[in-house]
Amino acid sequence: MTGTRGVARAARQMRRLALHVLVPAVGAAAPLAVVPAVTSTAGAAGWAAIAVGLSVGVAAAVVAELGWGIVGPQRVVRQPAARSRLYAAALASRLVAVVLTTPLAAVVTGLVVVEHRPAAVLVAVGVSLGALSPAWFFIGLGRPVVVLLAETSPRVVTSLASAVAIVHGAPLEVYGSGLIVSVVAALALASLLDDAARPPRRRDFAGVPATLREQRVLVLGRAVTTTYKSLPSAMLGGVAPGAVAGFAAVDRPLRMGLQVVSAVPDRLQTWVGHPSPGLARRRSLWSLLANAVLGLVVGVAFATLMPSVGRLLFTGAVDVPPTLAVWGGVLAGVVCASRGAGLALVSAGRPGCTTLAASCSAAVGVPGLLVLGERAGAAGALAALAAAETVGLVVQLVAVAHRRGGHGPGSHGPGSHGHVRGSHGRPDDLVPPT
């Protein structure tokens, strides 16, 4: 009987993990359909313009999201009765943020891009509005199917429709327009699928200053992070415009691939965010190991496959040589490992340490990208980003080790629960979900 229950439990976990993988995989596949449509009709110049719009839009979205994608899921896990209030507070604060960041994204994109400027600006606006995504909320509730229906499906439909329209002669502007429509549709569907995902009211907007104060350190870290994670294409366009298409040919598929494998840290967020501090710390160590192994696998796969994939994806308009693919693989591996360290710090109640790590990474990444990008083109830019991510990972690991040394598992310092075996005393509570 015990064996049967164990098999059933493992089967349920496998189904849940499959859903968590499916959601970002489908979400990443949709933009990939647009890439060959753009390169086959507008060439490398069209791709470079769209890539800059994506870069600036993602940067604006990262800042306007205000860190809810990091702290939100674990808050929903720990305060399920307050989920409606959390959703409304998050949406109100992000609406205020996008009012400020979206026009700025449009202006920056317009200044950097010369060819296909209106299309690039619309893409930047559409992507920046993605800060309003309700995905974090349903991840915290452990409902990946709702994420697929409410957030991923509108993006897939509009992206595929845009790709077909562009191939048949529509202007590149239809892609950015579709992104804007998908954001509106996602918010509407979220409120229909869950009553707790309600629009914010006046009192929710009144609480925005308090939300900003509470998460200001995390927001600062996100703002710093975006300078070297999301803006490289735009910055490279300022010092080496000819390298943008090649760099983006690695960077964009890399970010989309990282979006797919984000299913692992997403799944671990609710598992690591356990109310018991002792168990949460031990689960954080499992999370670190799982993400490090994932990084090794992803990095090797990307370095090996990207040259062949690039020839198909960019229809011969942009080349991805092995050197760029290897640097992309190194970058992917370090990013995966860094996500595990970030989860451990958030679980330990120290999200501010991620800001320190981001600041150190930016101090290396921004000047490194500008200098190496100008001298060595796309390869230099990717090498600078890999070095920046490595610095950030080391800083986070030092912070995690310091936490473990002071109040690690088995200690009896403040916040420790001693030798906690699990929420119900089960040893298998320490086994990561499959």
Short mmCIF file of C-alpha atoms in Angstrom, two decimals:
data_model
loop_
_atom_site.label_atom_id
_atom_site.label_comp_id
_atom_site.label_asym_id
_atom_site.label_seq_id
_atom_site.Cartn_x
_atom_site.Cartn_y
_atom_site.Cartn_z
CA MET A 1 0.00 0.00 0.00
CA THR A 2 2.85 2.36 0.88
CA GLY A 3 4.53 1.60 -2.44
CA THR A 4 1.33 2.34 -4.34
CA ARG A 5 0.95 5.68 -2.59
CA GLY A 6 4.58 6.51 -3.38
CA VAL A 7 4.10 5.73 -7.07
CA ALA A 8 0.93 7.82 -7.19
CA ARG A 9 2.68 10.71 -5.46
CA ALA A 10 5.60 10.53 -7.88
CA ALA A 11 3.18 10.47 -10.82
CA ARG A 12 1.42 13.59 -9.54
CA GLN A 13 4.73 15.37 -9.14
CA MET A 14 5.79 14.40 -12.66
CA ARG A 15 2.53 15.78 -14.06
CA ARG A 16 2.99 19.03 -12.17
CA LEU A 17 6.58 19.39 -13.36
CA ALA A 18 5.53 18.63 -16.95
CA LEU A 19 2.99 21.44 -16.74
CA HIS A 20 5.55 23.82 -15.27
CA VAL A 21 7.88 23.00 -18.18
CA LEU A 22 5.14 23.20 -20.80
CA VAL A 23 4.06 26.72 -19.89
CA PRO A 24 7.39 28.52 -20.46
CA ALA A 25 8.23 26.21 -23.38
CA VAL A 26 5.09 27.22 -25.24
CA GLY A 27 5.65 30.85 -24.28
CA ALA A 28 9.19 30.78 -25.65
CA ALA A 29 8.23 28.99 -28.87
CA ALA A 30 5.80 31.71 -29.95
CA PRO A 31 8.39 34.54 -30.30
CA LEU A 32 10.72 32.12 -32.08
CA ALA A 33 8.10 31.81 -34.82
CA VAL A 34 8.38 35.55 -35.43
CA VAL A 35 12.18 35.53 -35.88
CA PRO A 36 12.34 33.73 -39.25
CA ALA A 37 9.39 35.80 -40.45
CA VAL A 38 11.34 38.98 -39.66
CA THR A 39 14.70 37.85 -41.08
CA SER A 40 13.17 36.42 -44.26
CA THR A 41 11.35 39.67 -45.07
CA ALA A 42 13.46 42.43 -43.48
CA GLY A 43 16.88 40.76 -43.20
CA ALA A 44 19.51 41.42 -40.55
CA ALA A 45 18.51 45.10 -40.28
CA GLY A 46 14.93 44.19 -39.40
CA TRP A 47 16.10 41.63 -36.85
CA ALA A 48 18.51 44.13 -35.26
CA ALA A 49 15.68 46.67 -34.87
CA ILE A 50 13.32 44.15 -33.31
CA ALA A 51 16.12 42.89 -31.05
CA VAL A 52 16.77 46.40 -29.71
CA GLY A 53 13.04 46.85 -29.06
CA LEU A 54 12.96 43.55 -27.20
CA SER A 55 16.06 44.51 -25.21
CA VAL A 56 14.75 47.89 -24.07
CA GLY A 57 11.25 46.52 -23.47
CA VAL A 58 12.51 43.71 -21.27
CA ALA A 59 14.60 46.19 -19.29
CA ALA A 60 11.56 48.38 -18.68
CA ALA A 61 9.44 45.36 -17.73
CA VAL A 62 12.03 44.08 -15.26
CA VAL A 63 12.01 47.40 -13.43
CA ALA A 64 8.23 47.95 -13.60
CA GLU A 65 7.57 44.41 -12.36
CA LEU A 66 8.94 45.66 -9.00
CA GLY A 67 10.26 42.28 -7.93
CA TRP A 68 6.86 40.60 -7.58
CA GLY A 69 8.04 37.71 -9.72
CA ILE A 70 10.68 36.98 -7.07
CA VAL A 71 8.89 37.54 -3.76
CA GLY A 72 5.29 37.18 -4.93
CA PRO A 73 4.99 33.39 -5.32
CA GLN A 74 6.42 32.68 -1.88
CA ARG A 75 4.13 35.30 -0.31
CA VAL A 76 1.12 33.62 -1.91
CA VAL A 77 2.29 30.27 -0.53
CA ARG A 78 2.70 31.65 2.97
CA GLN A 79 -0.46 33.84 2.95
CA PRO A 80 -3.04 31.97 0.85
CA ALA A 81 -5.95 33.68 2.61
CA ALA A 82 -4.61 37.09 1.56
CA ARG A 83 -4.02 36.19 -2.09
CA SER A 84 -6.65 38.60 -3.42
CA ARG A 85 -5.13 41.50 -1.51
CA LEU A 86 -1.63 40.54 -2.68
CA TYR A 87 -2.71 40.38 -6.32
CA ALA A 88 -4.45 43.76 -6.19
CA ALA A 89 -1.52 45.42 -4.41
CA ALA A 90 0.93 43.98 -6.94
CA LEU A 91 -1.12 45.02 -9.96
CA ALA A 92 -1.72 48.54 -8.62
CA SER A 93 1.97 49.13 -7.97
CA ARG A 94 2.98 47.75 -11.38
CA LEU A 95 0.36 49.84 -13.21
CA VAL A 96 1.89 52.96 -11.68
CA ALA A 97 5.35 51.74 -12.65
CA VAL A 98 4.52 50.99 -16.30
CA VAL A 99 3.03 54.47 -16.72
CA LEU A 100 6.53 55.77 -15.99
CA THR A 101 8.71 53.15 -17.68
CA THR A 102 6.84 52.46 -20.93
CA PRO A 103 7.16 55.99 -22.42
CA LEU A 104 10.84 55.96 -21.46
CA ALA A 105 11.31 52.63 -23.23
CA ALA A 106 9.70 54.05 -26.36
CA VAL A 107 11.96 57.11 -26.35
CA VAL A 108 15.16 55.13 -25.77
CA THR A 109 14.31 52.68 -28.54
CA GLY A 110 13.53 55.50 -30.94
CA LEU A 111 16.90 57.09 -30.24
CA VAL A 112 18.92 53.89 -30.74
CA VAL A 113 17.15 52.42 -33.78
CA VAL A 114 17.41 54.01 -37.23
CA GLU A 115 15.84 51.47 -39.59
CA HIS A 116 12.36 50.09 -38.82
CA ARG A 117 12.02 52.54 -35.92
CA PRO A 118 8.19 52.42 -35.48
CA ALA A 119 8.24 48.61 -35.37
CA ALA A 120 11.00 48.61 -32.77
CA VAL A 121 9.18 51.18 -30.62
CA LEU A 122 5.95 49.17 -30.66
CA VAL A 123 7.85 46.02 -29.65
CA ALA A 124 9.47 47.91 -26.77
CA VAL A 125 6.07 49.13 -25.57
CA GLY A 126 4.44 45.70 -25.86
CA VAL A 127 7.24 43.93 -24.03
CA SER A 128 7.43 46.57 -21.29
CA LEU A 129 3.72 46.11 -20.59
CA GLY A 130 4.55 42.47 -19.85
CA ALA A 131 5.42 43.71 -16.35
CA LEU A 132 1.69 43.39 -15.67
CA SER A 133 1.73 39.62 -16.22
CA PRO A 134 -0.32 37.62 -13.66
CA ALA A 135 1.91 34.55 -14.07
CA TRP A 136 3.69 34.98 -10.70
CA PHE A 137 0.36 34.82 -8.88
CA PHE A 138 -0.72 31.50 -10.37
CA ILE A 139 2.78 30.06 -9.95
CA GLY A 140 2.45 30.78 -6.23
CA LEU A 141 -0.92 29.02 -6.21
CA GLY A 142 0.63 26.02 -7.97
CA ARG A 143 -1.71 26.37 -10.98
CA PRO A 144 0.42 26.19 -14.14
CA VAL A 145 -2.62 25.34 -16.27
CA VAL A 146 -4.09 28.76 -15.51
CA VAL A 147 -0.76 30.37 -16.47
CA LEU A 148 -0.97 28.52 -19.78
CA LEU A 149 -4.54 29.65 -20.41
CA ALA A 150 -4.40 33.22 -19.14
CA GLU A 151 -0.86 34.40 -19.84
CA THR A 152 0.81 32.13 -22.36
CA SER A 153 -2.05 31.44 -24.77
CA PRO A 154 -2.73 35.09 -25.72
CA ARG A 155 0.98 35.63 -26.38
CA VAL A 156 1.18 32.49 -28.51
CA VAL A 157 -1.88 33.41 -30.57
CA THR A 158 -0.79 36.99 -31.24
CA SER A 159 2.81 36.00 -32.00
CA LEU A 160 1.82 33.28 -34.46
CA ALA A 161 -0.70 35.60 -36.10
CA SER A 162 1.98 38.28 -36.39
CA ALA A 163 4.44 35.84 -37.96
CA VAL A 164 1.90 34.72 -40.57
CA ALA A 165 0.91 38.31 -41.31
CA ILE A 166 4.54 39.44 -41.75
CA VAL A 167 5.33 36.56 -44.09
CA HIS A 168 2.33 37.56 -46.21
CA GLY A 169 3.44 41.17 -46.51
CA ALA A 170 2.22 42.92 -43.35
CA PRO A 171 4.59 45.51 -41.83
CA LEU A 172 6.78 44.61 -38.86
CA GLU A 173 4.61 46.86 -36.68
CA VAL A 174 2.01 44.10 -36.34
CA TYR A 175 4.30 42.19 -33.96
CA GLY A 176 4.48 44.95 -31.35
CA SER A 177 0.77 45.63 -31.72
CA GLY A 178 0.05 41.96 -31.06
CA LEU A 179 2.18 42.03 -27.91
CA ILE A 180 0.11 44.92 -26.53
CA VAL A 181 -3.13 43.06 -27.24
CA SER A 182 -1.80 39.91 -25.53
CA VAL A 183 -1.12 41.78 -22.27
CA VAL A 184 -4.66 43.16 -22.12
CA ALA A 185 -6.09 39.73 -22.90
CA ALA A 186 -3.97 38.08 -20.18
CA LEU A 187 -5.27 40.39 -17.46
CA ALA A 188 -8.86 39.90 -18.59
CA LEU A 189 -8.54 36.12 -18.69
CA ALA A 190 -6.87 36.02 -15.28
CA SER A 191 -9.82 37.80 -13.66
CA LEU A 192 -12.25 35.42 -15.36
CA LEU A 193 -10.38 32.27 -14.29
CA ASP A 194 -9.86 33.29 -10.65
CA ASP A 195 -12.00 35.70 -8.64
CA ALA A 196 -8.98 36.59 -6.51
CA ALA A 197 -7.27 38.12 -9.57
CA ARG A 198 -9.43 41.21 -9.32
CA PRO A 199 -8.59 44.68 -10.66
CA PRO A 200 -7.14 47.02 -8.03
CA ARG A 201 -9.35 49.53 -6.28
CA ARG A 202 -8.61 53.02 -5.01
CA ARG A 203 -7.35 51.76 -1.66
CA ASP A 204 -4.92 49.45 -3.47
CA PHE A 205 -3.43 52.41 -5.31
CA ALA A 206 -3.23 54.26 -1.99
CA GLY A 207 -0.94 51.49 -0.78
CA VAL A 208 1.50 51.82 -3.69
CA PRO A 209 3.97 54.09 -1.82
CA ALA A 210 4.14 51.55 1.01
CA THR A 211 4.74 48.73 -1.49
CA LEU A 212 7.56 50.68 -3.13
CA ARG A 213 9.17 51.37 0.23
CA GLU A 214 8.90 47.73 1.25
CA GLN A 215 10.48 46.46 -1.96
CA ARG A 216 12.79 49.37 -2.75
CA VAL A 217 15.98 47.38 -2.21
CA LEU A 218 14.76 44.58 -4.45
CA VAL A 219 13.58 47.09 -7.09
CA LEU A 220 16.97 48.77 -7.01
CA GLY A 221 18.61 45.41 -7.57
CA ARG A 222 16.30 44.70 -10.49
CA ALA A 223 17.07 48.10 -11.98
CA VAL A 224 20.79 47.49 -11.68
CA THR A 225 20.46 43.98 -13.07
CA THR A 226 18.61 45.14 -16.14
CA THR A 227 21.52 47.31 -17.28
CA TYR A 228 23.64 44.27 -18.11
CA LYS A 229 20.99 41.55 -18.55
CA SER A 230 18.35 43.24 -20.65
CA LEU A 231 20.03 46.23 -22.32
CA PRO A 232 23.12 44.69 -23.96
CA SER A 233 21.68 44.89 -27.49
CA ALA A 234 20.86 48.56 -27.04
CA MET A 235 24.24 49.35 -25.46
CA LEU A 236 26.10 47.38 -28.10
CA GLY A 237 24.22 49.36 -30.74
CA GLY A 238 25.92 52.48 -29.39
CA VAL A 239 29.51 51.20 -29.68
CA ALA A 240 29.35 48.47 -32.35
CA PRO A 241 26.14 48.64 -34.40
CA GLY A 242 27.37 45.99 -36.81
CA ALA A 243 27.64 43.43 -34.00
CA VAL A 244 24.03 43.78 -32.78
CA ALA A 245 22.48 41.25 -35.18
CA GLY A 246 25.05 38.54 -34.34
CA PHE A 247 24.93 39.20 -30.61
CA ALA A 248 21.12 39.19 -30.54
CA ALA A 249 21.12 35.97 -32.59
CA VAL A 250 22.66 34.29 -29.53
CA ASP A 251 21.24 36.41 -26.74
CA ARG A 252 17.54 36.26 -27.67
CA PRO A 253 17.34 32.46 -28.18
CA LEU A 254 19.40 32.12 -25.00
CA ARG A 255 16.93 34.22 -22.99
CA MET A 256 14.02 32.30 -24.49
CA GLY A 257 15.69 29.02 -23.56
CA LEU A 258 16.28 30.28 -20.03
CA GLN A 259 12.59 31.14 -19.90
CA VAL A 260 11.81 27.49 -20.64
CA VAL A 261 14.11 26.05 -17.99
CA SER A 262 12.82 28.63 -15.50
CA ALA A 263 10.21 25.92 -14.88
CA VAL A 264 12.68 24.36 -12.43
CA PRO A 265 13.20 27.38 -10.15
CA ASP A 266 9.53 28.29 -10.57
CA ARG A 267 8.52 24.84 -9.33
CA LEU A 268 11.03 25.05 -6.50
CA GLN A 269 9.79 28.47 -5.33
CA THR A 270 6.69 27.06 -3.68
CA TRP A 271 8.65 24.07 -2.37
CA VAL A 272 11.49 26.14 -0.90
CA GLY A 273 9.11 28.73 0.56
CA HIS A 274 8.11 26.47 3.47
CA PRO A 275 6.82 28.06 6.70
CA SER A 276 9.38 26.09 8.74
CA PRO A 277 12.68 28.04 8.63
CA GLY A 278 14.79 24.95 9.27
CA LEU A 279 13.19 22.90 6.53
CA ALA A 280 13.23 25.87 4.15
CA ARG A 281 17.00 26.22 4.61
CA ARG A 282 17.64 22.57 3.87
CA ARG A 283 15.41 22.68 0.84
CA SER A 284 17.35 25.73 -0.34
CA LEU A 285 20.48 23.61 -0.50
CA TRP A 286 18.67 21.07 -2.68
CA SER A 287 17.56 23.95 -4.87
CA LEU A 288 21.15 25.16 -5.25
CA LEU A 289 22.30 21.72 -6.36
CA ALA A 290 19.40 21.19 -8.76
CA ASN A 291 19.93 24.53 -10.50
CA ALA A 292 23.69 24.01 -10.76
CA VAL A 293 23.21 20.64 -12.47
CA LEU A 294 20.57 22.18 -14.72
CA GLY A 295 23.03 24.92 -15.69
CA LEU A 296 25.65 22.39 -16.73
CA VAL A 297 23.20 20.49 -18.93
CA VAL A 298 21.71 23.63 -20.49
CA GLY A 299 25.10 25.21 -21.14
CA VAL A 300 26.52 22.17 -22.93
CA ALA A 301 23.34 21.72 -24.97
CA PHE A 302 23.26 25.36 -26.04
CA ALA A 303 26.93 25.45 -27.05
CA THR A 304 26.52 22.26 -29.06
CA LEU A 305 23.23 22.92 -30.83
CA MET A 306 23.06 26.68 -31.36
CA PRO A 307 25.16 26.92 -34.58
CA SER A 308 22.81 24.49 -36.35
CA VAL A 309 19.67 25.98 -34.81
CA GLY A 310 20.81 29.47 -35.78
CA ARG A 311 21.03 28.59 -39.46
CA LEU A 312 17.39 27.47 -39.41
CA LEU A 313 16.07 30.17 -37.11
CA PHE A 314 17.60 33.16 -38.89
CA THR A 315 17.12 31.82 -42.42
CA GLY A 316 20.77 32.42 -43.31
CA ALA A 317 20.51 36.18 -42.71
CA VAL A 318 22.57 36.03 -39.49
CA ASP A 319 25.40 33.61 -38.72
CA VAL A 320 26.03 32.00 -35.30
CA PRO A 321 29.64 30.71 -35.25
CA PRO A 322 30.75 28.11 -32.65
CA THR A 323 32.67 30.72 -30.65
CA LEU A 324 29.50 32.71 -29.96
CA ALA A 325 27.60 29.51 -29.15
CA VAL A 326 30.22 28.48 -26.56
CA TRP A 327 30.11 31.85 -24.83
CA GLY A 328 26.33 31.63 -24.85
CA GLY A 329 26.52 28.19 -23.24
CA VAL A 330 28.80 29.49 -20.47
CA LEU A 331 26.42 32.38 -19.84
CA ALA A 332 23.39 30.07 -19.71
CA GLY A 333 25.06 27.74 -17.21
CA VAL A 334 26.01 30.52 -14.82
CA VAL A 335 22.55 32.12 -15.00
CA CYS A 336 20.88 28.82 -14.06
CA ALA A 337 23.16 28.34 -11.07
CA SER A 338 22.61 31.95 -10.00
CA ARG A 339 18.84 31.42 -9.95
CA GLY A 340 19.28 28.69 -7.35
CA ALA A 341 21.36 30.98 -5.16
CA GLY A 342 18.74 33.73 -5.49
CA LEU A 343 15.98 31.36 -4.37
CA ALA A 344 18.02 30.41 -1.31
CA LEU A 345 18.50 34.06 -0.35
CA VAL A 346 14.82 34.94 -0.78
CA SER A 347 13.80 31.91 1.26
CA ALA A 348 16.21 32.99 3.99
CA GLY A 349 14.57 36.42 4.11
CA ARG A 350 17.58 38.14 2.57
CA PRO A 351 16.44 39.32 -0.89
CA GLY A 352 18.51 42.47 -0.38
CA CYS A 353 21.64 40.39 -0.92
CA THR A 354 20.55 39.88 -4.51
CA THR A 355 20.83 43.66 -4.93
CA LEU A 356 24.45 43.55 -3.78
CA ALA A 357 25.13 40.73 -6.22
CA ALA A 358 23.43 42.63 -9.04
CA SER A 359 25.46 45.75 -8.29
CA CYS A 360 28.71 43.80 -8.44
CA SER A 361 27.63 42.15 -11.69
CA ALA A 362 26.70 45.48 -13.24
CA ALA A 363 30.03 46.99 -12.18
CA VAL A 364 31.74 44.29 -14.23
CA GLY A 365 29.18 43.78 -17.00
CA VAL A 366 28.43 47.32 -18.20
CA PRO A 367 32.00 48.57 -18.75
CA GLY A 368 33.05 45.11 -19.88
CA LEU A 369 30.33 44.99 -22.52
CA LEU A 370 31.13 48.46 -23.82
CA VAL A 371 34.89 47.85 -24.00
CA LEU A 372 34.94 44.23 -25.16
CA GLY A 373 31.93 44.77 -27.40
CA GLU A 374 33.70 47.57 -29.24
CA ARG A 375 36.96 45.61 -29.55
CA ALA A 376 35.72 42.05 -30.12
CA GLY A 377 32.12 42.51 -31.26
CA ALA A 378 29.48 39.97 -30.28
CA ALA A 379 31.99 37.51 -28.76
CA GLY A 380 33.41 40.22 -26.50
CA ALA A 381 29.95 41.28 -25.37
CA LEU A 382 28.96 37.70 -24.49
CA ALA A 383 32.24 37.16 -22.63
CA ALA A 384 31.62 40.31 -20.59
CA LEU A 385 28.12 39.13 -19.65
CA ALA A 386 29.43 35.69 -18.64
CA ALA A 387 32.04 37.34 -16.39
CA ALA A 388 29.38 39.61 -14.86
CA GLU A 389 27.06 36.71 -14.08
CA THR A 390 29.93 34.76 -12.53
CA VAL A 391 30.74 37.65 -10.19
CA GLY A 392 27.09 37.87 -9.14
CA LEU A 393 26.92 34.12 -8.52
CA VAL A 394 30.01 34.21 -6.31
CA VAL A 395 28.60 37.08 -4.24
CA GLN A 396 25.31 35.22 -3.73
CA LEU A 397 27.06 32.00 -2.77
CA VAL A 398 29.14 33.86 -0.18
CA ALA A 399 25.93 35.32 1.27
CA VAL A 400 24.28 31.88 1.33
CA ALA A 401 27.34 30.34 3.02
CA HIS A 402 27.37 33.12 5.60
CA ARG A 403 23.70 32.50 6.36
CA ARG A 404 24.29 28.77 6.63
CA GLY A 405 27.26 29.26 8.90
CA GLY A 406 25.29 31.49 11.28
CA HIS A 407 21.90 29.84 11.23
CA GLY A 408 22.24 26.76 9.12
CA PRO A 409 20.35 23.55 9.46
CA GLY A 410 20.70 22.06 12.83
CA SER A 411 21.69 25.30 14.52
CA HIS A 412 19.62 26.74 17.28
CA GLY A 413 20.07 30.39 16.62
CA PRO A 414 17.24 32.81 16.06
CA GLY A 415 14.69 31.52 13.65
CA SER A 416 15.97 27.96 13.84
CA HIS A 417 13.68 25.08 14.49
CA GLY A 418 16.46 22.69 15.28
CA HIS A 419 16.38 19.32 13.58
CA VAL A 420 13.08 19.70 11.78
CA ARG A 421 12.27 16.63 9.71
CA GLY A 422 9.48 18.22 7.73
CA SER A 423 6.09 19.79 7.98
CA HIS A 424 4.60 16.46 9.01
CA GLY A 425 7.74 14.73 10.26
CA ARG A 426 8.34 12.92 6.95
CA PRO A 427 11.96 12.47 5.84
CA ASP A 428 10.88 12.72 2.17
CA ASP A 429 9.87 16.34 2.76
CA LEU A 430 13.53 17.07 2.04
CA VAL A 431 13.39 15.48 -1.42
CA PRO A 432 12.94 18.04 -4.20
CA PRO A 433 9.78 17.73 -6.30
CA THR A 434 10.33 15.88 -9.53
#
